[in-house]
mmCIF file of C-alpha atoms in Angstrom:
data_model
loop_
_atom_site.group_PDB
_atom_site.id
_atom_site.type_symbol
_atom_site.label_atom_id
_atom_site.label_comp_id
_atom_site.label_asym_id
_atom_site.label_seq_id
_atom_site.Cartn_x
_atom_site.Cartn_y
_atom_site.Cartn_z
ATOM 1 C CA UNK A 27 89.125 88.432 89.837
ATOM 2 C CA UNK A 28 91.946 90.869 90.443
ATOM 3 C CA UNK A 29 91.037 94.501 89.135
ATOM 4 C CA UNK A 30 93.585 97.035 88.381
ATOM 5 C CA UNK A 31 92.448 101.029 88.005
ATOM 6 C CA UNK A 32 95.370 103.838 88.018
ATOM 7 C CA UNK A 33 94.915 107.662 88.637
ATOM 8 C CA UNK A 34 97.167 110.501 89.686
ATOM 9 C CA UNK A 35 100.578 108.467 89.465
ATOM 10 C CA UNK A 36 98.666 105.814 92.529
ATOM 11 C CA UNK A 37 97.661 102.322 91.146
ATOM 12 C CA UNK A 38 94.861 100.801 92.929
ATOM 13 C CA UNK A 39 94.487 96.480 92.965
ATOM 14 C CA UNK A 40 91.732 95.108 94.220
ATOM 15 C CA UNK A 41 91.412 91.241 95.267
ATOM 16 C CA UNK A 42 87.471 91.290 93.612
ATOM 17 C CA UNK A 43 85.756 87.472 94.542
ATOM 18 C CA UNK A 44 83.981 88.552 97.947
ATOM 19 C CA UNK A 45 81.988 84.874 97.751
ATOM 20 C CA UNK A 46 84.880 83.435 98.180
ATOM 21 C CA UNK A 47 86.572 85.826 100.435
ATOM 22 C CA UNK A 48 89.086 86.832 97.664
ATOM 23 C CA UNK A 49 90.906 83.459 98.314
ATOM 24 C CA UNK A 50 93.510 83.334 95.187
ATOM 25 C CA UNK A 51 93.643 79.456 92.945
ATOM 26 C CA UNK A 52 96.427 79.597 90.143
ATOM 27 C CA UNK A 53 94.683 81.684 87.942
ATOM 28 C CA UNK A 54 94.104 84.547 90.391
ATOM 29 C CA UNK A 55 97.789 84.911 90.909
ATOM 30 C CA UNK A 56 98.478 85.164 87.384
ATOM 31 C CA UNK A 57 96.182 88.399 86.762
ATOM 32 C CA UNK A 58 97.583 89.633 90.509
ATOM 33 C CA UNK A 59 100.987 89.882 89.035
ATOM 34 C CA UNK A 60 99.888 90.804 85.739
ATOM 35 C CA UNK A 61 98.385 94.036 87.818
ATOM 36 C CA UNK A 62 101.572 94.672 89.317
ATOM 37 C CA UNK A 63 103.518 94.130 86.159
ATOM 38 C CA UNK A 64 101.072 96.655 84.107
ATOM 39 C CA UNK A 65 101.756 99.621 87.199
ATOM 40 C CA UNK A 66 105.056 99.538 87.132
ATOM 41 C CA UNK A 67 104.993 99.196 83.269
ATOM 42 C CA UNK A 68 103.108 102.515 83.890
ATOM 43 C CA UNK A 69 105.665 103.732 85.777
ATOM 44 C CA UNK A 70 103.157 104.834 89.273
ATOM 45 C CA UNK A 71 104.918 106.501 92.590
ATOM 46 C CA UNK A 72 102.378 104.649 94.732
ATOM 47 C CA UNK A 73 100.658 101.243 94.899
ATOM 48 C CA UNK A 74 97.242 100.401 97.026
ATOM 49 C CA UNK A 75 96.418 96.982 97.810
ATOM 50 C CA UNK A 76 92.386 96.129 99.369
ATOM 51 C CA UNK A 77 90.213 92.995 99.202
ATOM 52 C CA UNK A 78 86.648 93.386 98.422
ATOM 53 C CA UNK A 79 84.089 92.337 100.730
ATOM 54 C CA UNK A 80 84.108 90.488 104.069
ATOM 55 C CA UNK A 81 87.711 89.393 103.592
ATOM 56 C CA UNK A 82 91.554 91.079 102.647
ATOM 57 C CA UNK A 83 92.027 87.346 101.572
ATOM 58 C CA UNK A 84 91.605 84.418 103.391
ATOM 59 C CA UNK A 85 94.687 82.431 101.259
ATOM 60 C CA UNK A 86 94.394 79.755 98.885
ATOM 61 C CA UNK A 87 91.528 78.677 97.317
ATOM 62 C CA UNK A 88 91.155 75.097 98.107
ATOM 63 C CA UNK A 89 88.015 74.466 97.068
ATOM 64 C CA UNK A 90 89.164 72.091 94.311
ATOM 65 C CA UNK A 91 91.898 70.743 95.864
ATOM 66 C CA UNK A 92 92.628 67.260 96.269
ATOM 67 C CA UNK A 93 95.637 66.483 98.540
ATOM 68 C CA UNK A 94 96.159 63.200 97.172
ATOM 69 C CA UNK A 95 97.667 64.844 93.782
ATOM 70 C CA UNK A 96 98.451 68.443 95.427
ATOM 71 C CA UNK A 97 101.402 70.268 94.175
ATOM 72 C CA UNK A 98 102.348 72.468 97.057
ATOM 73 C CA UNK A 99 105.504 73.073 96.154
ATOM 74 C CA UNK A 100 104.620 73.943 92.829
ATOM 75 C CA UNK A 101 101.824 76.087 94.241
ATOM 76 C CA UNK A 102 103.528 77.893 97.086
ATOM 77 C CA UNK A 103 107.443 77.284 95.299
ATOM 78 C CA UNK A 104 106.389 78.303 91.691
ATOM 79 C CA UNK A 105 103.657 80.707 92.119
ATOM 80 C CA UNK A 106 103.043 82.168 95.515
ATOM 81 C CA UNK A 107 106.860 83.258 96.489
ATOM 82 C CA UNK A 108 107.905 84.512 92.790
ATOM 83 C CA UNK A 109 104.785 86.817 93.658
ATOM 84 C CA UNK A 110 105.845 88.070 96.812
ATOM 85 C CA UNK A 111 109.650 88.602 95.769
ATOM 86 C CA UNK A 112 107.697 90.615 92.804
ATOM 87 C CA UNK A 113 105.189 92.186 95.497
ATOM 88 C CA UNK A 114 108.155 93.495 98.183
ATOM 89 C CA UNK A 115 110.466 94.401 95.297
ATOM 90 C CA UNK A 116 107.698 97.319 93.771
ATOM 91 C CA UNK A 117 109.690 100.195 92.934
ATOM 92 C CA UNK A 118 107.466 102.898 94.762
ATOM 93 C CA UNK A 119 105.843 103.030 97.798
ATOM 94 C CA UNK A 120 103.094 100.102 98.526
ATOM 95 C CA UNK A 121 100.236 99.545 100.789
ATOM 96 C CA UNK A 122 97.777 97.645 101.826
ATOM 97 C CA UNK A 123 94.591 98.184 103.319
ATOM 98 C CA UNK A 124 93.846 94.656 105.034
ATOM 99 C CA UNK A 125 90.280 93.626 107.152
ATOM 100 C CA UNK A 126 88.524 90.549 108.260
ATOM 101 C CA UNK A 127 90.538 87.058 107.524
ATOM 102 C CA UNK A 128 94.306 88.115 106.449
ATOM 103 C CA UNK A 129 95.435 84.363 106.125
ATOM 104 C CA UNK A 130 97.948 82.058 104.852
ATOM 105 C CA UNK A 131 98.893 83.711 101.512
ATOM 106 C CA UNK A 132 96.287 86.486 102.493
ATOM 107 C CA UNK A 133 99.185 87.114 105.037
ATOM 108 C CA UNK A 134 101.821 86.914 102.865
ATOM 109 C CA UNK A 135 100.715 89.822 100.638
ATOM 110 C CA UNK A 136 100.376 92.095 103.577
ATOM 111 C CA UNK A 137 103.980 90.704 104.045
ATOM 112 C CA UNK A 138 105.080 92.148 101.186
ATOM 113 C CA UNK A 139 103.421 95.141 101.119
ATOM 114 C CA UNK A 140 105.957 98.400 102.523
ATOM 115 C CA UNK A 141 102.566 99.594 104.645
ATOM 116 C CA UNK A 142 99.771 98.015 106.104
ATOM 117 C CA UNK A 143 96.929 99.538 107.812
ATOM 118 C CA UNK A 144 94.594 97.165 108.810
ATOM 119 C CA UNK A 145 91.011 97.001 110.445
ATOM 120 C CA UNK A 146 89.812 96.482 113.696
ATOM 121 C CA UNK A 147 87.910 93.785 112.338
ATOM 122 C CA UNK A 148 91.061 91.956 110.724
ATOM 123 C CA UNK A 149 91.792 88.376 111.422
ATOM 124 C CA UNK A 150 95.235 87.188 111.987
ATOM 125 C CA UNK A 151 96.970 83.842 112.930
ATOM 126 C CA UNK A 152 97.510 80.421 112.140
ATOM 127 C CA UNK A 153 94.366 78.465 111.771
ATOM 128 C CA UNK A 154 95.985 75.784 109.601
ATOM 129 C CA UNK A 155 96.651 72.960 112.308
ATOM 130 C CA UNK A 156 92.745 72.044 111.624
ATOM 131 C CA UNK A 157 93.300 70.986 108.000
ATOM 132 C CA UNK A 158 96.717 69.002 108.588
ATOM 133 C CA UNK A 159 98.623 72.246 107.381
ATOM 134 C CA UNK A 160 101.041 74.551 108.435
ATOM 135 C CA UNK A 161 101.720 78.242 108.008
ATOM 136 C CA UNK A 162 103.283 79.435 104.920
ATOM 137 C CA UNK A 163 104.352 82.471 102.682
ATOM 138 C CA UNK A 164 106.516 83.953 105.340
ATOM 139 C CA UNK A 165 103.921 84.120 108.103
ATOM 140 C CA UNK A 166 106.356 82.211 110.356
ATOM 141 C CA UNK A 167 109.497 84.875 109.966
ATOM 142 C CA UNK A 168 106.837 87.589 110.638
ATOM 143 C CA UNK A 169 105.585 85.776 113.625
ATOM 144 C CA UNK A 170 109.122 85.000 115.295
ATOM 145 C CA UNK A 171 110.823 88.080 114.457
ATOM 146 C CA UNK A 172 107.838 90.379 115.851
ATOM 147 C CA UNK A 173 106.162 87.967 118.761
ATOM 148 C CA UNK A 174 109.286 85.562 119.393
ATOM 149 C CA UNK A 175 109.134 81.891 119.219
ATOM 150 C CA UNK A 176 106.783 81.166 122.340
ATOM 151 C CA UNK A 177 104.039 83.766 120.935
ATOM 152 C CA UNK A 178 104.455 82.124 117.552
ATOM 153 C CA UNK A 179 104.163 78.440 118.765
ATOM 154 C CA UNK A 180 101.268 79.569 120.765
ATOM 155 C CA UNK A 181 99.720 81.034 118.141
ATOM 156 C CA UNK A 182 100.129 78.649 115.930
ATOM 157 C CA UNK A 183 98.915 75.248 118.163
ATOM 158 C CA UNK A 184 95.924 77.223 119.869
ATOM 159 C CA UNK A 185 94.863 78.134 116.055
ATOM 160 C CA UNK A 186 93.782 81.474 117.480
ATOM 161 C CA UNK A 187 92.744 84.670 115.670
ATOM 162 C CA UNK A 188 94.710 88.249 116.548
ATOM 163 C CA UNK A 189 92.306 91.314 116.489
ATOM 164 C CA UNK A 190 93.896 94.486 114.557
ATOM 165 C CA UNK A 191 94.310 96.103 117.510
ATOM 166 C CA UNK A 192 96.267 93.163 118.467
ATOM 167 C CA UNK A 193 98.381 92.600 115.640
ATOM 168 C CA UNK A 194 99.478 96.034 115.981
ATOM 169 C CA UNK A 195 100.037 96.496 119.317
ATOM 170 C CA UNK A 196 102.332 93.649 119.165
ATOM 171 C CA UNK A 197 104.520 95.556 116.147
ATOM 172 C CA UNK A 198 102.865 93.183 113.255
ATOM 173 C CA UNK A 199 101.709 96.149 111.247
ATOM 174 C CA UNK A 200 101.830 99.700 110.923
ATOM 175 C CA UNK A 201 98.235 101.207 112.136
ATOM 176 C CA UNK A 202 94.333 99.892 112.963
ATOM 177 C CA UNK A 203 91.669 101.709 112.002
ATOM 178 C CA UNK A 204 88.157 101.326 112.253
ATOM 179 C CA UNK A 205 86.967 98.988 109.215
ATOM 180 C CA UNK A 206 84.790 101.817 107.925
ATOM 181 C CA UNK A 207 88.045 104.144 107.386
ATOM 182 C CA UNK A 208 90.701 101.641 106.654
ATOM 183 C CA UNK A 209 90.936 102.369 102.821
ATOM 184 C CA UNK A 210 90.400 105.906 102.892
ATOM 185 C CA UNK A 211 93.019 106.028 105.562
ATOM 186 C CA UNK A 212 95.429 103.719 103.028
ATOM 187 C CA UNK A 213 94.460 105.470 99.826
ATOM 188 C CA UNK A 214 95.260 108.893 101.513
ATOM 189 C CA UNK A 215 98.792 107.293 102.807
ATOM 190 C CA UNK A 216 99.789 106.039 99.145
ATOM 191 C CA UNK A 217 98.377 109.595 97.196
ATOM 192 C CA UNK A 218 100.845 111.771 100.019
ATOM 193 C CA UNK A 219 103.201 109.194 98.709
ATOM 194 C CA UNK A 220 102.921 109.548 95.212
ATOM 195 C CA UNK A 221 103.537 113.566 95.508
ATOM 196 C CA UNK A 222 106.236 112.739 98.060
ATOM 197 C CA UNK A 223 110.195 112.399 96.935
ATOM 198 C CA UNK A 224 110.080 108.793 95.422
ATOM 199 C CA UNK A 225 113.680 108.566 94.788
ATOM 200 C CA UNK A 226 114.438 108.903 98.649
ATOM 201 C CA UNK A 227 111.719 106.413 99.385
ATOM 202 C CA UNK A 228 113.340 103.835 97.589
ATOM 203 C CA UNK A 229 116.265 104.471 98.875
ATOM 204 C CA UNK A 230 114.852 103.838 102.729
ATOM 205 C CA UNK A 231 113.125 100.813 101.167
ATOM 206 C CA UNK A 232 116.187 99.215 99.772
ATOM 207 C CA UNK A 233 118.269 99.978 103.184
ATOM 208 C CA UNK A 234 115.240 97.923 105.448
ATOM 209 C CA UNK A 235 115.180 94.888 102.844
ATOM 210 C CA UNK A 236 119.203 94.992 103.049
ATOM 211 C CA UNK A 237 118.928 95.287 107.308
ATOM 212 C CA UNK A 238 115.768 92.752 107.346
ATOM 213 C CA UNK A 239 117.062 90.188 104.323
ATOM 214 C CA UNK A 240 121.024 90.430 104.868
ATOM 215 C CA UNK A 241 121.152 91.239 108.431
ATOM 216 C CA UNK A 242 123.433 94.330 108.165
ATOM 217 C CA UNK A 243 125.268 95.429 111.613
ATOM 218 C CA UNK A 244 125.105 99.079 112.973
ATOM 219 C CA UNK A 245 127.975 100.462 110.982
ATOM 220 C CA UNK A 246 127.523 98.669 107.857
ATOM 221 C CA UNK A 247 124.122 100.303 107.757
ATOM 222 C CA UNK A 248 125.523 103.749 108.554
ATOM 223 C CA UNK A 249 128.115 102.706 105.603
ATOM 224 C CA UNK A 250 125.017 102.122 103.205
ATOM 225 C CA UNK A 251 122.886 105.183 104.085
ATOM 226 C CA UNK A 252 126.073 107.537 103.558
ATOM 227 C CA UNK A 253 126.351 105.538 100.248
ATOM 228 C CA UNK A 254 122.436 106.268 99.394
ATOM 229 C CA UNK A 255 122.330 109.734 100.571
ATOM 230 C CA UNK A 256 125.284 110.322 97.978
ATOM 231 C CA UNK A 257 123.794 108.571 95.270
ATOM 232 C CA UNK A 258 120.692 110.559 95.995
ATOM 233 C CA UNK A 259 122.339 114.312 95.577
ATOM 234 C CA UNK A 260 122.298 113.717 91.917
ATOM 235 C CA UNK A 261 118.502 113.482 91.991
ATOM 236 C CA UNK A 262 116.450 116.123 90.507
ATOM 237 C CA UNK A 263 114.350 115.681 93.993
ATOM 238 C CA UNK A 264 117.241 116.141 96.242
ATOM 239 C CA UNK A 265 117.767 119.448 94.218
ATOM 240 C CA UNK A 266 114.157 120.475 94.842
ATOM 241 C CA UNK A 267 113.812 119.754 98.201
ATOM 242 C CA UNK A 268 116.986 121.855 99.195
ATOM 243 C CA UNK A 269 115.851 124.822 96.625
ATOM 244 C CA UNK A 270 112.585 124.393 98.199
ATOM 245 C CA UNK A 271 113.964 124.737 102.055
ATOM 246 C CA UNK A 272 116.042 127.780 100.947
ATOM 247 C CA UNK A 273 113.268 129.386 99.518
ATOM 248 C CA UNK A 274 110.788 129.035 102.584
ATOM 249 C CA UNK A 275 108.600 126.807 99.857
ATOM 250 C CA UNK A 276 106.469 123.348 99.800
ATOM 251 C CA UNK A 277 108.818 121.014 97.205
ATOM 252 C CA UNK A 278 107.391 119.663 94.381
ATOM 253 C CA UNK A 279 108.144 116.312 93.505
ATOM 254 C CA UNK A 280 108.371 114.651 90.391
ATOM 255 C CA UNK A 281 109.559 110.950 91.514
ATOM 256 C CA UNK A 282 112.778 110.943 88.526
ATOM 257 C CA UNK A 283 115.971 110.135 89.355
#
């Protein structure tokens, strides 16, 4: 069950089967995307993403799987990866508030979140080689480009578990919190957000998916940020913030461009 509330401009989704440690079948990714369709159909300025329970989301529910007539590729090809490009591509500001087991596509959400605060409690690795399996939904591009390819492999044949702290210490994620403050930690981060100047933060989130995805060099990135900080003068934001700096004033936002 995926739930979906949205207050104050801040849409809240919430991965909701704790028996099963909110571990997503075919159905479950429908409604998830159908939540993320409906916010920005609402047109929100921030986006929080927590599992309920012991669990973030401990990946795919294989509880009625039979690998003799699996469709991975239409699982993972067809469903999990159109959901991810859909996740990362959120225009506003998204975050996740991850604990206990972050696995497999569990991991790939926190992928595509912007931020991800995570417990000290979370779970995070590769425990796949004991089903026959490998890593999937991006887990092994996080892995290499943060850890490098001996910390990956290791990871990945020992089957063991990173802490929070661990994951990141080692540059996985943005901050670890004790699992008792981890979503009022994230929920605060997403509501500053949602009052902050969206228009700018989209800008910033468009120029890391361009250096991340299409590998831009030093002064073709300086080339795009003097193209977004132009395009970004036109914004009634940019206008505010400067009137608002002038006039020894805290700027208020209103996210339009």
């Amino acid at each position: 069950m995926i739930d979906l509330t949205i207050t104050d401009d801040v849409a809240y989704v919430v991965l909701n089967a704790p028996d099963k440690l909110n571990a997503l079948d075919q159905a479950a990714l429908a409604d998830l995307e159908a939540a993320y369709e409906t916010a920005e159909a609402a047109g929100v300025r921030a986006l929080v993403l927590r599992g309920e329970g012991r669990a973030f989301c401990a990946g795919r529910d294989i509880s009625g799987v039979d690998p003799r007539d699996d469709d991975v590729m239409g699982f993972l090809g067809g469903l999990v990866t159109p959901l991810l490009q859909r996740m990362s591509a959120f225009p506003a500001p998204t975050f996740a508030a991850a604990h206990g087991a972050c696995l497999g596509v569990g991991l790939g959400l926190l992928i595509a979140t912007d931020v991800v605060y995570v417990a000290d409690t979370a779970k995070i690795g590769s425990p796949f080689a004991n089903l026959g399996a490998t890593l999937d939904s991006g887990g092994h591009a996080l892995f290499v480009e943060r850890l490098g390819a001996h910390r990956t492999l290791d990871l990945i044949y020992s089957g063991r578990l990173m802490s929070g702290a661990e994951a990141v210490a080692s540059g996985l994620f943005s901050q670890v919190f004790p699992a008792d403050q981890v979503t009022d930690a994230t929920e605060r981060a997403a509501e500053r957000a949602a009052h902050g100047a969206t228009q700018a933060f989209l800008a910033s989130k468009e120029l890391v998916r361009a250096l991340r995805d299409d590998r831009l060099g030093l002064w073709q990135s300086v080339a795009a940020e003097n193209r977004a900080q132009a395009a970004l003068c036109d914004t009634a934001d940019y206008r505010e913030g400067f009137a608002a700096f002038q006039q020894k004033r805290k700027p208020v936002f209103t996210g339009r461009d």
